[in-house]
């Protein structure tokens, strides 16, 4: 077995976050809610976002759901990285993450933990797993006002 | 079944499948995703190529030689399929794109004309989405009601509960012959007899049985049976619907267009006789010819021999999987000789997500399926979000099962460290 490749994909931080995610749950209050779904495997992520009073900055992000190591670690690391970010910055991060999945970018030192997911780029069929949470976040943030209580986004169009 | 015989079949057919002789991630390919689609032998690939290189023309239209050859190939394949499942008449075989289209054909043509508000359709919780969604849509169109057979403790079709669901309201029973997830072999002949007792019709989804065992539609006494070519060594894009002649005759057309007509006027038309009434438009001619070649190939091996070979592999697969305590397999256990279930195992491995498992196995050259296998309601019923599935065919070997088991062990160890 090519364990080398697998170590690139399943870096220690990914395995740890899969085993013990730090950002599971629901924010209080919930300013944004979005459900993301990967129809090909059934993986589901439910994101809740708490914003500041001006509604232009993220105070907290939490997730619920079931998924593989890549999907869960991606959600957990994303939630952590988003705290304190303005919405426009968060959307830029979504863009950067998706570019990283093509092997064409990485995050700057202050967000370097997210680079642990860069190895996914070598496993094209798994990019969907890593992207699920970011795709869901984008949909959550693009809701202009209030809580999209029935928000549901499919990852299949990626 | 003896090891000698296994060796005989496997060694005889391996050379027929060029795709199996390649490396994936530096390891010999071990293809264990046969329930999703089978590989194609040279006999089938050559039939497809020969058709396009020598005989290609449209069918049932021209009087020129190529058209005649194309028609002979296309209709000849129908005879082969009819014979393969022991249909009483070649007119009972309707080509479709796949089994899903065949079920949709019945749901529209028969269902729209025969179902009324309050009529009941009985399905089971183990149905593939293709034997579920067409009936959901039909129920929405007609006001019919869907009812579901659940599982026994051994995760098989609950025949007793099924009896309790039947009534004079029941108009249709549609069930899978062999579950693509549980691997159980459903007693469709008995189910059909009960359905008929109540005046209901029975449709059998035979996608996972026709490629693996002898299926006799007259012995099953089913009203319809559907199967997909690509799971039985044929190309994608071709499948078939079997229907009893009088049942098919009573059904109005499904799709309209060329091929399915007798006389056409501007405001009305009369329709072609069976089976062409249900084959609108230019069909998948080359694929049908190749399906005929696949039927020839399987028949030459012998369906009973194929089934026996798979039973031997099933026994071995389950013996080896039993050595891994983390593995939970769904569906009934095989007998010591590997009978009583299909040659597949859908399983979970502790806390390891099937996707992660599949990626690790792929690094070892082993192709398995990870996900819900188009049986989401069944997975919900079983309390599993998704499963991994290894599914075998007659060209697989014990040695390949060994490679799979070793890789599975390594995957469990790789992840075991973090969950230990």
Coordinates of C-alpha atoms in Angstrom, one line a residue:
Chain A
X1 CA 0.0 0.0 0.0
X2 CA 1.2 3.5 -0.8
X3 CA 1.2 4.8 2.7
X4 CA 3.1 8.0 1.6
X5 CA 0.2 9.2 -0.5
X6 CA -2.2 8.4 2.3
X7 CA -0.2 10.3 4.8
X8 CA -0.5 13.4 2.5
X9 CA -4.3 13.0 2.5
X10 CA -4.8 12.0 6.1
X11 CA -2.5 14.3 7.9
X12 CA -2.5 14.0 11.7
X13 CA -4.5 17.2 12.1
X14 CA -7.2 15.8 9.9
X15 CA -7.4 12.5 11.8
X16 CA -7.5 14.4 15.1
X17 CA -10.3 16.7 14.0
X18 CA -12.3 13.8 12.6
X19 CA -12.0 12.0 15.9
X20 CA -12.6 15.0 18.1
X21 CA -14.1 17.9 16.3
X22 CA -14.0 21.1 18.3
X23 CA -16.7 23.1 16.6
X24 CA -19.7 20.7 16.6
X25 CA -23.0 22.1 17.7
X26 CA -25.2 25.1 17.0
X27 CA -24.4 28.8 17.4
X28 CA -26.5 30.8 19.8
X29 CA -28.1 32.8 18.3
X30 CA -28.3 31.5 14.8
X31 CA -28.1 34.2 12.2
X32 CA -27.4 32.0 9.3
X33 CA -28.4 28.3 8.8
X34 CA -27.6 26.2 5.8
X35 CA -27.8 22.5 5.1
X36 CA -25.3 21.0 2.6
X37 CA -25.7 17.6 1.1
X38 CA -23.5 15.4 -1.0
X39 CA -26.1 13.2 -2.8
X40 CA -23.5 10.7 -4.2
X41 CA -22.6 9.5 -0.7
X42 CA -25.3 10.9 1.6
X43 CA -22.9 13.1 3.6
X44 CA -24.6 16.0 5.2
X45 CA -23.4 19.2 6.9
X46 CA -25.5 21.7 8.8
X47 CA -23.9 25.0 9.4
X48 CA -25.0 27.7 11.8
X49 CA -23.4 31.1 11.8
X50 CA -23.5 33.9 14.4
X51 CA -22.8 37.4 13.1
X52 CA -22.0 40.7 14.8
X53 CA -24.7 43.4 15.2
X54 CA -23.8 45.0 11.9
X55 CA -24.2 41.5 10.4
X56 CA -21.0 41.9 8.4
X57 CA -18.6 39.9 10.6
X58 CA -18.6 36.3 11.7
X59 CA -18.5 35.8 15.5
X60 CA -19.0 32.0 15.5
X61 CA -19.6 29.0 13.2
X62 CA -20.6 25.6 14.3
X63 CA -21.6 22.4 12.4
X64 CA -23.5 19.3 12.8
X65 CA -23.6 16.4 10.4
X66 CA -22.1 13.1 9.3
X67 CA -19.3 12.6 6.9
X68 CA -16.0 11.1 6.2
X69 CA -12.7 12.2 7.8
X70 CA -12.1 14.8 5.0
X71 CA -15.6 16.3 5.2
X72 CA -15.6 16.5 9.0
X73 CA -12.0 17.8 9.4
X74 CA -12.7 20.4 6.6
X75 CA -15.8 21.6 8.5
X76 CA -14.1 21.8 11.8
X77 CA -11.0 23.6 10.5
X78 CA -13.2 26.0 8.5
X79 CA -15.3 26.9 11.5
X80 CA -12.2 27.8 13.5
X81 CA -10.6 29.8 10.7
X82 CA -13.7 31.9 10.2
X83 CA -14.0 33.4 13.6
X84 CA -13.7 37.2 13.5
X85 CA -13.6 37.3 9.7
X86 CA -15.7 39.8 7.8
X87 CA -18.2 38.2 5.4
X88 CA -16.3 39.4 2.3
X89 CA -13.1 37.9 3.8
X90 CA -14.9 34.6 4.4
X91 CA -16.1 34.5 0.8
X92 CA -12.6 35.1 -0.4
X93 CA -11.5 32.2 1.8
X94 CA -14.1 30.0 0.1
X95 CA -12.6 31.0 -3.3
X96 CA -9.1 30.3 -2.0
X97 CA -10.1 26.9 -0.7
X98 CA -11.6 25.9 -3.9
X99 CA -8.4 27.0 -5.7
X100 CA -6.4 25.0 -3.2
X101 CA -8.4 21.9 -4.2
X102 CA -7.0 22.4 -7.7
X103 CA -3.5 22.5 -6.3
X104 CA -3.1 26.1 -7.2
X105 CA -3.1 28.0 -4.0
X106 CA -2.6 27.8 -0.2
X107 CA -3.5 29.8 2.8
X108 CA -1.2 32.4 4.4
X109 CA 0.7 31.5 7.6
X110 CA -2.1 32.8 10.0
X111 CA -4.5 30.3 8.3
X112 CA -1.9 27.5 7.7
X113 CA -3.9 24.8 9.5
X114 CA -6.3 24.8 6.5
X115 CA -3.3 23.8 4.3
X116 CA -3.5 20.4 5.9
X117 CA -6.3 19.8 3.5
X118 CA -4.2 20.6 0.5
X119 CA -3.3 17.0 0.0
X120 CA -6.9 16.3 -1.1
X121 CA -6.0 17.9 -4.5
X122 CA -4.1 14.7 -5.3
X123 CA -7.3 12.7 -4.8
X124 CA -9.8 14.2 -7.3
X125 CA -12.7 12.0 -6.2
X126 CA -12.4 13.3 -2.7
X127 CA -12.4 17.1 -3.5
X128 CA -16.2 17.0 -3.2
X129 CA -15.8 15.8 0.4
X130 CA -13.5 18.7 1.4
X131 CA -15.6 21.3 -0.5
X132 CA -18.9 20.3 1.0
X133 CA -18.7 22.6 4.0
X134 CA -17.2 25.5 2.1
X135 CA -19.9 25.2 -0.5
X136 CA -22.5 25.3 2.2
X137 CA -20.9 28.3 3.9
X138 CA -21.0 30.2 0.7
X139 CA -24.7 29.6 0.4
X140 CA -25.2 30.5 4.0
X141 CA -23.4 33.8 3.7
X142 CA -25.0 34.8 0.4
X143 CA -28.4 34.8 2.1
X144 CA -29.0 38.6 2.3
X145 CA -31.2 38.8 5.3
X146 CA -32.4 36.7 8.2
X147 CA -32.2 33.0 8.7
X148 CA -32.8 30.7 5.7
X149 CA -34.5 28.1 7.9
X150 CA -35.1 25.7 5.0
X151 CA -31.7 26.4 3.4
X152 CA -30.5 23.4 1.5
X153 CA -27.7 23.2 -0.9
X154 CA -26.6 20.3 -3.0
X155 CA -22.9 19.8 -3.6
X156 CA -23.6 17.9 -6.8
X157 CA -23.4 20.9 -9.1
X158 CA -19.8 21.5 -8.2
Chain B
X1 CA -17.8 -26.7 -5.5
X2 CA -14.1 -27.3 -5.4
X3 CA -11.1 -25.1 -5.7
X4 CA -10.2 -27.0 -8.9
X5 CA -13.4 -25.9 -10.5
X6 CA -13.0 -22.3 -9.3
X7 CA -9.5 -22.2 -10.9
X8 CA -10.9 -23.7 -14.1
X9 CA -13.6 -21.0 -14.5
X10 CA -11.5 -18.0 -13.4
X11 CA -8.4 -19.0 -15.4
X12 CA -10.6 -19.7 -18.4
X13 CA -12.2 -16.2 -18.4
X14 CA -9.5 -13.8 -17.1
X15 CA -8.0 -13.4 -20.5
X16 CA -11.4 -12.4 -21.9
X17 CA -11.4 -9.2 -19.9
X18 CA -8.6 -6.9 -21.0
X19 CA -9.5 -4.2 -18.4
X20 CA -8.7 -6.5 -15.5
X21 CA -5.1 -6.7 -16.6
X22 CA -3.9 -3.3 -15.4
X23 CA -2.3 -1.7 -12.4
X24 CA -4.0 0.9 -10.3
X25 CA -1.7 3.0 -8.1
X26 CA 1.0 0.6 -8.9
X27 CA -1.0 -2.5 -7.8
X28 CA -2.8 -5.1 -9.9
X29 CA -6.5 -4.0 -10.2
X30 CA -8.9 -6.0 -8.1
X31 CA -12.3 -5.1 -9.3
X32 CA -15.0 -5.7 -6.7
X33 CA -17.7 -3.2 -7.8
X34 CA -19.6 -5.6 -10.0
X35 CA -23.0 -4.8 -8.5
X36 CA -22.5 -1.3 -9.9
X37 CA -21.4 -2.5 -13.3
X38 CA -19.7 -5.5 -14.7
X39 CA -16.7 -5.6 -16.9
X40 CA -17.1 -6.5 -20.6
X41 CA -15.4 -9.5 -22.3
X42 CA -13.7 -9.2 -25.7
X43 CA -16.6 -11.1 -27.3
X44 CA -18.9 -8.3 -26.4
X45 CA -16.5 -5.5 -27.3
X46 CA -15.8 -7.2 -30.6
X47 CA -19.5 -7.6 -31.3
X48 CA -20.0 -3.9 -30.8
X49 CA -17.0 -3.0 -33.0
X50 CA -18.0 -5.6 -35.7
X51 CA -21.5 -4.1 -35.8
X52 CA -20.3 -0.6 -36.4
X53 CA -17.5 -1.7 -38.9
X54 CA -19.6 -4.1 -40.9
X55 CA -23.4 -3.9 -40.4
X56 CA -24.3 -0.4 -39.2
X57 CA -27.6 0.9 -40.6
X58 CA -31.0 1.8 -39.2
X59 CA -33.3 -1.1 -38.3
X60 CA -36.8 -1.9 -39.7
X61 CA -36.5 0.7 -42.4
X62 CA -34.4 0.1 -45.4
X63 CA -34.5 -2.8 -47.9
X64 CA -30.8 -2.6 -48.5
X65 CA -28.4 -5.3 -47.2
X66 CA -26.9 -3.4 -44.3
X67 CA -30.3 -2.5 -43.0
X68 CA -31.3 -6.1 -43.2
X69 CA -28.2 -7.2 -41.3
X70 CA -28.6 -4.5 -38.7
X71 CA -32.2 -5.6 -38.2
X72 CA -31.2 -9.3 -38.0
X73 CA -28.6 -8.5 -35.4
X74 CA -31.0 -6.4 -33.4
X75 CA -33.9 -8.9 -33.5
X76 CA -31.5 -11.9 -33.1
X77 CA -30.3 -10.5 -29.8
X78 CA -33.9 -10.2 -28.7
X79 CA -34.4 -13.9 -29.4
X80 CA -31.3 -14.6 -27.3
X81 CA -32.6 -12.6 -24.4
X82 CA -36.0 -14.2 -24.6
X83 CA -34.4 -17.7 -24.6
X84 CA -32.0 -16.6 -21.7
X85 CA -34.8 -15.9 -19.3
X86 CA -37.2 -18.5 -20.9
X87 CA -39.8 -16.0 -22.1
X88 CA -42.7 -17.7 -23.8
X89 CA -42.4 -15.4 -26.8
X90 CA -39.8 -13.0 -28.3
X91 CA -42.6 -10.4 -28.3
X92 CA -42.4 -10.3 -24.6
X93 CA -39.0 -8.7 -24.6
X94 CA -38.9 -4.9 -24.9
X95 CA -35.5 -3.2 -25.2
X96 CA -35.0 -0.2 -22.9
X97 CA -32.1 2.0 -22.0
X98 CA -31.8 0.3 -18.6
X99 CA -33.9 -1.2 -15.9
X100 CA -35.0 2.3 -14.6
X101 CA -36.5 3.1 -18.0
X102 CA -38.2 -0.3 -18.0
X103 CA -39.9 0.4 -14.6
X104 CA -40.9 3.8 -15.7
X105 CA -42.4 2.3 -18.8
X106 CA -44.7 0.1 -16.7
X107 CA -45.4 2.9 -14.2
X108 CA -46.6 5.2 -17.0
X109 CA -48.2 2.9 -19.5
X110 CA -49.8 0.4 -17.1
X111 CA -49.9 2.5 -14.0
X112 CA -51.6 5.6 -15.4
X113 CA -54.3 3.5 -17.0
X114 CA -55.0 1.1 -14.1
X115 CA -54.4 2.9 -10.8
X116 CA -57.0 4.9 -9.0
X117 CA -57.1 6.9 -5.7
X118 CA -56.8 4.5 -2.8
X119 CA -55.3 1.6 -4.8
X120 CA -52.2 0.2 -3.1
X121 CA -48.7 -0.5 -4.4
X122 CA -46.5 -2.8 -2.2
X123 CA -42.8 -2.3 -2.3
X124 CA -40.1 -3.2 0.2
X125 CA -37.7 -1.0 2.2
X126 CA -34.8 -2.6 0.4
X127 CA -35.7 -1.3 -3.1
X128 CA -33.2 0.5 -5.3
X129 CA -34.2 4.1 -6.0
X130 CA -35.2 3.0 -9.5
X131 CA -37.9 0.7 -8.1
X132 CA -39.1 3.4 -5.7
X133 CA -39.2 6.8 -7.4
X134 CA -41.3 5.8 -10.4
X135 CA -43.9 4.5 -8.0
X136 CA -43.8 7.6 -5.9
X137 CA -44.4 9.6 -9.0
X138 CA -47.2 7.3 -10.1
X139 CA -48.8 7.6 -6.6
X140 CA -48.6 11.4 -6.9
X141 CA -50.3 11.2 -10.3
X142 CA -53.1 8.8 -9.4
X143 CA -53.7 9.0 -5.7
X144 CA -52.5 5.5 -5.2
X145 CA -50.9 4.6 -1.9
X146 CA -47.4 3.1 -1.3
X147 CA -46.9 0.4 1.4
X148 CA -43.6 -1.1 2.4
X149 CA -42.5 -4.6 3.4
X150 CA -39.9 -4.4 6.2
X151 CA -37.1 -6.8 7.1
X152 CA -36.9 -9.8 9.3
X153 CA -34.3 -10.1 12.1
X154 CA -31.9 -11.7 9.7
X155 CA -32.4 -8.6 7.4
X156 CA -34.4 -10.4 4.7
X157 CA -37.7 -9.8 3.1
X158 CA -40.5 -10.2 5.7
X159 CA -42.9 -12.5 4.0
X160 CA -45.3 -12.7 7.0
X161 CA -45.6 -8.9 7.2
X162 CA -46.0 -8.8 3.4
X163 CA -49.0 -11.2 3.7
X164 CA -50.5 -8.8 6.2
X165 CA -50.2 -5.8 3.9
X166 CA -52.0 -7.6 1.0
X167 CA -55.7 -6.8 0.5
X168 CA -58.1 -6.4 -2.4
X169 CA -56.9 -2.8 -2.6
X170 CA -53.5 -4.1 -3.7
X171 CA -53.0 -3.6 -7.4
X172 CA -49.3 -4.0 -7.7
X173 CA -46.3 -5.6 -5.9
X174 CA -42.9 -4.5 -7.1
X175 CA -39.9 -6.0 -5.5
X176 CA -36.2 -6.7 -6.1
X177 CA -35.1 -10.3 -6.8
X178 CA -31.7 -9.9 -5.2
X179 CA -30.9 -6.9 -3.0
X180 CA -27.9 -4.9 -4.2
X181 CA -27.1 -4.0 -0.5
X182 CA -28.3 -6.9 1.7
X183 CA -27.5 -9.6 -0.9
X184 CA -30.7 -11.5 0.1
X185 CA -32.5 -13.5 -2.5
X186 CA -36.2 -12.7 -2.2
X187 CA -38.8 -15.5 -2.7
X188 CA -40.3 -13.7 -5.7
X189 CA -42.2 -16.8 -7.0
X190 CA -44.1 -17.0 -3.7
X191 CA -44.5 -13.2 -3.5
X192 CA -46.0 -13.3 -7.0
X193 CA -48.4 -16.2 -6.1
X194 CA -49.6 -14.2 -3.1
X195 CA -50.0 -11.0 -5.3
X196 CA -51.9 -12.9 -7.9
X197 CA -54.2 -14.4 -5.2
X198 CA -55.4 -10.9 -4.5
X199 CA -55.6 -10.0 -8.2
X200 CA -52.5 -7.8 -8.1
X201 CA -49.7 -7.7 -10.6
X202 CA -46.0 -8.4 -9.8
X203 CA -42.9 -6.7 -11.2
X204 CA -39.5 -8.2 -10.4
X205 CA -36.4 -6.0 -10.4
X206 CA -33.9 -8.6 -11.6
X207 CA -30.8 -6.4 -12.1
X208 CA -28.8 -8.3 -9.5
X209 CA -30.1 -11.8 -10.3
X210 CA -30.1 -12.2 -14.1
X211 CA -26.3 -11.6 -14.4
X212 CA -25.6 -14.2 -11.6
X213 CA -28.1 -17.1 -11.8
X214 CA -30.5 -18.8 -14.1
X215 CA -33.8 -16.9 -14.1
X216 CA -36.9 -18.4 -15.6
X217 CA -39.7 -15.9 -16.0
X218 CA -42.3 -18.6 -16.6
X219 CA -41.3 -20.5 -13.5
X220 CA -41.4 -17.2 -11.5
X221 CA -44.8 -16.4 -13.1
X222 CA -44.1 -12.7 -12.8
X223 CA -46.1 -10.1 -14.9
X224 CA -43.0 -8.0 -15.6
X225 CA -39.3 -8.4 -15.0
X226 CA -36.6 -5.8 -15.6
X227 CA -32.8 -6.1 -16.0
X228 CA -29.9 -3.9 -17.1
X229 CA -27.4 -5.0 -19.7
X230 CA -24.3 -3.4 -18.2
X231 CA -24.5 -5.5 -15.1
X232 CA -24.4 -8.7 -17.2
X233 CA -21.3 -8.0 -19.4
X234 CA -23.1 -5.9 -22.0
X235 CA -22.5 -2.2 -22.6
X236 CA -24.4 0.6 -20.9
X237 CA -27.4 2.1 -22.6
X238 CA -29.3 -1.2 -23.1
X239 CA -31.6 -3.1 -20.8
X240 CA -34.9 -4.9 -21.2
X241 CA -38.4 -5.2 -19.9
X242 CA -40.0 -8.7 -20.0
X243 CA -43.8 -8.6 -19.8
X244 CA -46.4 -11.3 -20.2
X245 CA -47.9 -11.0 -23.7
X246 CA -51.4 -10.3 -22.6
X247 CA -50.3 -7.7 -20.0
X248 CA -48.1 -5.9 -22.5
X249 CA -50.9 -6.0 -25.1
X250 CA -53.3 -4.4 -22.7
X251 CA -50.9 -1.5 -22.0
X252 CA -51.1 1.8 -24.1
X253 CA -47.8 3.0 -25.6
X254 CA -45.2 4.8 -23.4
X255 CA -43.1 7.0 -25.7
X256 CA -44.4 8.1 -29.1
X257 CA -42.3 8.4 -32.3
X258 CA -40.9 6.4 -35.1
X259 CA -40.7 2.6 -34.9
X260 CA -43.7 2.2 -32.6
X261 CA -46.3 3.0 -35.3
X262 CA -48.4 1.1 -37.8
X263 CA -50.4 3.8 -39.7
X264 CA -49.9 7.5 -39.0
X265 CA -52.4 10.2 -39.9
X266 CA -52.1 13.9 -39.0
X267 CA -54.4 13.6 -36.1
X268 CA -54.1 10.0 -34.9
X269 CA -52.1 6.8 -35.4
X270 CA -52.3 3.1 -34.9
X271 CA -49.5 1.4 -33.2
X272 CA -47.0 -1.4 -34.1
X273 CA -47.4 -4.8 -32.7
X274 CA -45.4 -5.9 -29.7
X275 CA -42.6 -5.4 -28.9
X276 CA -42.1 -2.4 -31.2
X277 CA -45.1 -0.6 -29.7
X278 CA -42.8 0.2 -26.8
X279 CA -39.7 1.0 -28.8
X280 CA -40.1 4.6 -30.1
X281 CA -37.3 6.1 -32.1
X282 CA -34.0 4.6 -33.4
X283 CA -33.0 2.2 -30.6
X284 CA -29.5 1.4 -29.3
X285 CA -28.9 -1.1 -32.1
X286 CA -25.2 -1.8 -31.5
X287 CA -25.7 -2.1 -27.7
X288 CA -28.6 -4.6 -28.3
X289 CA -26.4 -6.6 -30.6
X290 CA -23.7 -6.6 -27.9
X291 CA -26.2 -7.6 -25.3
X292 CA -26.9 -10.6 -27.5
X293 CA -23.2 -11.4 -27.5
X294 CA -23.1 -11.0 -23.7
X295 CA -26.0 -13.5 -23.4
X296 CA -24.1 -15.9 -25.6
X297 CA -21.0 -15.5 -23.5
X298 CA -22.8 -16.1 -20.2
X299 CA -24.7 -19.0 -21.7
X300 CA -21.5 -20.7 -22.9
X301 CA -20.1 -20.5 -19.4
X302 CA -23.4 -21.7 -18.1
X303 CA -25.5 -19.8 -15.5
X304 CA -25.4 -22.7 -13.1
X305 CA -21.6 -22.8 -13.3
X306 CA -21.4 -19.0 -12.8
X307 CA -23.7 -19.3 -9.8
X308 CA -21.7 -22.1 -8.3
X309 CA -18.4 -20.2 -8.8
X310 CA -19.9 -17.2 -7.1
X311 CA -21.2 -19.3 -4.2
X312 CA -17.7 -20.6 -3.7
X313 CA -16.3 -17.1 -3.7
X314 CA -19.1 -16.0 -1.3
X315 CA -18.2 -18.7 1.2
X316 CA -14.6 -17.7 1.1
X317 CA -15.3 -13.9 1.3
X318 CA -17.5 -14.4 4.4
X319 CA -15.0 -16.7 6.0
X320 CA -12.3 -14.1 5.6
X321 CA -14.4 -11.1 6.6
X322 CA -15.4 -13.0 9.8
X323 CA -11.8 -12.8 10.9
X324 CA -12.1 -9.0 11.2
X325 CA -14.1 -8.2 14.3
X326 CA -14.6 -4.5 13.3
X327 CA -16.6 -5.5 10.2
X328 CA -20.4 -5.5 10.4
X329 CA -22.0 -7.1 7.3
X330 CA -25.6 -6.4 6.4
X331 CA -28.1 -9.0 5.2
X332 CA -28.3 -12.7 5.7
X333 CA -25.3 -15.0 6.3
X334 CA -24.5 -17.5 3.5
X335 CA -24.6 -21.2 4.1
X336 CA -21.2 -22.9 4.6
X337 CA -21.2 -23.6 0.8
X338 CA -21.8 -19.9 0.1
X339 CA -25.5 -20.3 -0.9
X340 CA -28.5 -18.4 0.3
X341 CA -27.3 -14.9 -0.7
X342 CA -25.6 -13.0 -3.4
X343 CA -21.8 -12.7 -3.9
X344 CA -21.6 -9.3 -2.3
X345 CA -21.0 -7.8 1.1
X346 CA -22.2 -4.3 2.2
X347 CA -20.5 -3.5 5.5
X348 CA -19.2 -0.9 7.9
X349 CA -15.9 -1.0 9.6
X350 CA -16.2 0.5 13.0
X351 CA -16.0 4.3 12.9
X352 CA -14.2 4.4 9.5
X353 CA -16.3 6.2 7.0
X354 CA -16.8 4.1 3.8
X355 CA -15.4 6.9 1.7
X356 CA -12.1 6.9 3.6
X357 CA -12.1 3.1 3.4
X358 CA -12.6 3.2 -0.3
X359 CA -9.7 5.7 -0.8
X360 CA -7.4 3.5 1.2
X361 CA -8.4 0.3 -0.7
X362 CA -8.0 2.2 -4.0
X363 CA -4.4 2.8 -3.1
X364 CA -4.0 -1.0 -2.9
X365 CA -5.7 -1.3 -6.4
X366 CA -9.0 -2.6 -4.9
X367 CA -12.2 -1.1 -6.3
X368 CA -15.2 -1.2 -4.0
X369 CA -18.3 0.9 -3.7
X370 CA -18.8 3.4 -0.9
X371 CA -22.0 5.3 -0.3
X372 CA -25.6 4.4 -0.2
X373 CA -25.7 2.2 -3.3
X374 CA -29.0 4.0 -4.4
X375 CA -30.8 2.5 -1.4
X376 CA -31.0 5.5 0.9
X377 CA -34.2 4.5 2.6
X378 CA -32.7 1.1 3.4
X379 CA -29.6 2.7 4.9
X380 CA -31.9 4.9 7.0
X381 CA -33.8 1.8 8.1
X382 CA -30.6 0.0 9.0
X383 CA -29.3 3.0 10.8
X384 CA -26.2 3.3 8.6
X385 CA -25.5 6.6 6.9
X386 CA -23.5 4.8 4.3
X387 CA -21.8 1.5 3.8
X388 CA -18.8 0.0 1.8
X389 CA -19.6 -2.8 -0.6
X390 CA -17.5 -5.5 -2.2
X391 CA -19.4 -7.2 -5.0
X392 CA -18.1 -10.2 -7.0
X393 CA -18.5 -11.7 -10.4
X394 CA -17.4 -15.0 -11.9
X395 CA -14.1 -13.6 -13.0
X396 CA -13.0 -12.8 -9.5
X397 CA -10.7 -15.1 -7.6
X398 CA -9.9 -16.1 -4.0
X399 CA -6.5 -14.5 -4.5
X400 CA -8.3 -11.2 -5.2
X401 CA -10.4 -11.6 -2.0
X402 CA -7.1 -12.1 -0.1
X403 CA -5.8 -8.8 -1.5
X404 CA -9.0 -7.1 -0.5
X405 CA -8.9 -8.5 3.0
X406 CA -5.3 -7.5 3.5
X407 CA -6.0 -4.0 2.4
X408 CA -9.1 -3.8 4.5
X409 CA -7.0 -4.9 7.5
X410 CA -4.4 -2.2 6.8
X411 CA -7.2 0.4 6.5
X412 CA -8.6 -0.7 9.9
X413 CA -5.1 -0.4 11.4
X414 CA -4.5 3.0 9.8
X415 CA -7.6 4.4 11.3
X416 CA -7.7 2.1 14.3
X417 CA -4.9 4.1 15.9
X418 CA -7.1 7.2 16.3
X419 CA -10.2 5.4 17.4
X420 CA -8.5 2.7 19.5

